[in-house]
Amino acid sequence: MNISGNSLSYGVAAYQAGQSRVDQAGAAIAAGSLPNDAQKRVDQVRSVDGVSQNQADKASQLVELQAGKREALAGSRVIQAASATLGSLIDTYA
């Protein structure tokens, strides 16, 4: 009997991709949270309708953070399903 571990590897890959996305978004948010005075002036000049570019970047990074969270959660659920499936196959054939 040959048991394929593809679903488990896909789940791990999805979880790792989500974790990487969360790490990158978190680092970008942390790096942009305390701009220096020169950056504040540039943001004020570039602001359109009262929303600076820095705030728009933070919003997009927060969206990326949530997307990474969902991706990691989906990957963990795939891992759980693969584990349960493998466990039931082993119980059936044992």
PDB file of C-alpha atoms in Angstrom:
ATOM      1  CA  MET A   1       0.000   0.000   0.000  1.00  0.00           C
ATOM      2  CA  ASN A   2       1.350   3.392  -0.985  1.00  0.00           C
ATOM      3  CA  ILE A   3       0.180   6.385   1.068  1.00  0.00           C
ATOM      4  CA  SER A   4       0.792   9.690  -0.633  1.00  0.00           C
ATOM      5  CA  GLY A   5       1.895  12.559   1.589  1.00  0.00           C
ATOM      6  CA  ASN A   6       1.022  15.243  -0.949  1.00  0.00           C
ATOM      7  CA  SER A   7      -1.790  16.808   1.038  1.00  0.00           C
ATOM      8  CA  LEU A   8       0.430  17.034   4.092  1.00  0.00           C
ATOM      9  CA  SER A   9       3.227  18.698   2.120  1.00  0.00           C
ATOM     10  CA  TYR A  10       0.748  21.123   0.529  1.00  0.00           C
ATOM     11  CA  GLY A  11      -0.561  22.037   3.964  1.00  0.00           C
ATOM     12  CA  VAL A  12       2.944  22.613   5.310  1.00  0.00           C
ATOM     13  CA  ALA A  13       3.841  24.728   2.256  1.00  0.00           C
ATOM     14  CA  ALA A  14       0.687  26.835   2.669  1.00  0.00           C
ATOM     15  CA  TYR A  15       1.375  27.305   6.367  1.00  0.00           C
ATOM     16  CA  GLN A  16       4.974  28.356   5.714  1.00  0.00           C
ATOM     17  CA  ALA A  17       3.891  30.773   2.973  1.00  0.00           C
ATOM     18  CA  GLY A  18       1.335  32.328   5.309  1.00  0.00           C
ATOM     19  CA  GLN A  19       3.902  32.625   8.085  1.00  0.00           C
ATOM     20  CA  SER A  20       6.347  34.280   5.703  1.00  0.00           C
ATOM     21  CA  ARG A  21       3.662  36.724   4.581  1.00  0.00           C
ATOM     22  CA  VAL A  22       2.861  37.600   8.189  1.00  0.00           C
ATOM     23  CA  ASP A  23       6.563  38.093   8.965  1.00  0.00           C
ATOM     24  CA  GLN A  24       7.075  40.398   5.983  1.00  0.00           C
ATOM     25  CA  ALA A  25       3.966  42.458   6.656  1.00  0.00           C
ATOM     26  CA  GLY A  26       4.789  42.737  10.342  1.00  0.00           C
ATOM     27  CA  ALA A  27       8.321  43.883   9.574  1.00  0.00           C
ATOM     28  CA  ALA A  28       7.034  46.467   7.094  1.00  0.00           C
ATOM     29  CA  ILE A  29       4.520  47.792   9.626  1.00  0.00           C
ATOM     30  CA  ALA A  30       7.169  47.974  12.335  1.00  0.00           C
ATOM     31  CA  ALA A  31       9.654  49.702  10.029  1.00  0.00           C
ATOM     32  CA  GLY A  32       7.146  52.338   8.979  1.00  0.00           C
ATOM     33  CA  SER A  33       5.535  52.989  12.332  1.00  0.00           C
ATOM     34  CA  LEU A  34       8.030  55.605  13.516  1.00  0.00           C
ATOM     35  CA  PRO A  35       9.050  57.747  10.546  1.00  0.00           C
ATOM     36  CA  ASN A  36      11.600  60.508  11.059  1.00  0.00           C
ATOM     37  CA  ASP A  37      10.768  64.202  10.697  1.00  0.00           C
ATOM     38  CA  ALA A  38      11.880  64.349   7.077  1.00  0.00           C
ATOM     39  CA  GLN A  39       9.591  61.448   6.190  1.00  0.00           C
ATOM     40  CA  LYS A  40       6.692  63.184   7.948  1.00  0.00           C
ATOM     41  CA  ARG A  41       7.233  66.271   5.796  1.00  0.00           C
ATOM     42  CA  VAL A  42       7.365  64.195   2.626  1.00  0.00           C
ATOM     43  CA  ASP A  43       4.155  62.425   3.648  1.00  0.00           C
ATOM     44  CA  GLN A  44       2.450  65.764   4.289  1.00  0.00           C
ATOM     45  CA  VAL A  45       3.442  67.016   0.853  1.00  0.00           C
ATOM     46  CA  ARG A  46       2.299  63.794  -0.828  1.00  0.00           C
ATOM     47  CA  SER A  47      -0.948  63.527   1.085  1.00  0.00           C
ATOM     48  CA  VAL A  48      -4.065  63.313  -1.034  1.00  0.00           C
ATOM     49  CA  ASP A  49      -7.447  63.959   0.556  1.00  0.00           C
ATOM     50  CA  GLY A  50      -5.883  63.957   4.024  1.00  0.00           C
ATOM     51  CA  VAL A  51      -4.496  60.410   3.748  1.00  0.00           C
ATOM     52  CA  SER A  52      -0.741  60.170   3.504  1.00  0.00           C
ATOM     53  CA  GLN A  53       1.106  57.566   1.489  1.00  0.00           C
ATOM     54  CA  ASN A  54       2.482  56.153   4.744  1.00  0.00           C
ATOM     55  CA  GLN A  55      -1.030  55.506   6.036  1.00  0.00           C
ATOM     56  CA  ALA A  56      -1.999  53.836   2.762  1.00  0.00           C
ATOM     57  CA  ASP A  57       1.079  51.621   3.003  1.00  0.00           C
ATOM     58  CA  LYS A  58       0.157  50.670   6.554  1.00  0.00           C
ATOM     59  CA  ALA A  59      -3.355  49.783   5.454  1.00  0.00           C
ATOM     60  CA  SER A  60      -2.095  47.561   2.644  1.00  0.00           C
ATOM     61  CA  GLN A  61       0.361  45.893   5.030  1.00  0.00           C
ATOM     62  CA  LEU A  62      -2.451  45.246   7.515  1.00  0.00           C
ATOM     63  CA  VAL A  63      -4.407  43.592   4.698  1.00  0.00           C
ATOM     64  CA  GLU A  64      -1.328  41.478   3.901  1.00  0.00           C
ATOM     65  CA  LEU A  65      -1.061  40.578   7.584  1.00  0.00           C
ATOM     66  CA  GLN A  66      -4.643  39.314   7.644  1.00  0.00           C
ATOM     67  CA  ALA A  67      -4.173  37.454   4.352  1.00  0.00           C
ATOM     68  CA  GLY A  68      -1.098  35.727   5.747  1.00  0.00           C
ATOM     69  CA  LYS A  69      -3.018  34.800   8.874  1.00  0.00           C
ATOM     70  CA  ARG A  70      -5.784  33.242   6.791  1.00  0.00           C
ATOM     71  CA  GLU A  71      -3.286  31.424   4.587  1.00  0.00           C
ATOM     72  CA  ALA A  72      -1.485  29.942   7.601  1.00  0.00           C
ATOM     73  CA  LEU A  73      -4.807  28.952   9.156  1.00  0.00           C
ATOM     74  CA  ALA A  74      -5.906  27.248   5.938  1.00  0.00           C
ATOM     75  CA  GLY A  75      -2.584  25.402   5.765  1.00  0.00           C
ATOM     76  CA  SER A  76      -2.967  24.208   9.350  1.00  0.00           C
ATOM     77  CA  ARG A  77      -6.444  22.905   8.583  1.00  0.00           C
ATOM     78  CA  VAL A  78      -5.108  21.002   5.572  1.00  0.00           C
ATOM     79  CA  ILE A  79      -2.444  19.481   7.841  1.00  0.00           C
ATOM     80  CA  GLN A  80      -5.119  18.487  10.369  1.00  0.00           C
ATOM     81  CA  ALA A  81      -7.266  16.918   7.642  1.00  0.00           C
ATOM     82  CA  ALA A  82      -4.301  15.011   6.207  1.00  0.00           C
ATOM     83  CA  SER A  83      -3.379  13.784   9.673  1.00  0.00           C
ATOM     84  CA  ALA A  84      -6.928  12.647  10.380  1.00  0.00           C
ATOM     85  CA  THR A  85      -7.141  10.924   7.000  1.00  0.00           C
ATOM     86  CA  LEU A  86      -3.849   9.150   7.498  1.00  0.00           C
ATOM     87  CA  GLY A  87      -4.897   8.138  11.007  1.00  0.00           C
ATOM     88  CA  SER A  88      -8.160   6.655   9.757  1.00  0.00           C
ATOM     89  CA  LEU A  89      -6.346   4.772   6.981  1.00  0.00           C
ATOM     90  CA  ILE A  90      -3.906   3.294   9.465  1.00  0.00           C
ATOM     91  CA  ASP A  91      -6.772   2.313  11.811  1.00  0.00           C
ATOM     92  CA  THR A  92      -8.595   0.673   8.907  1.00  0.00           C
ATOM     93  CA  TYR A  93      -5.629  -1.394   7.792  1.00  0.00           C
ATOM     94  CA  ALA A  94      -4.239  -2.208  11.245  1.00  0.00           C
TER      95      ALA A  94
END
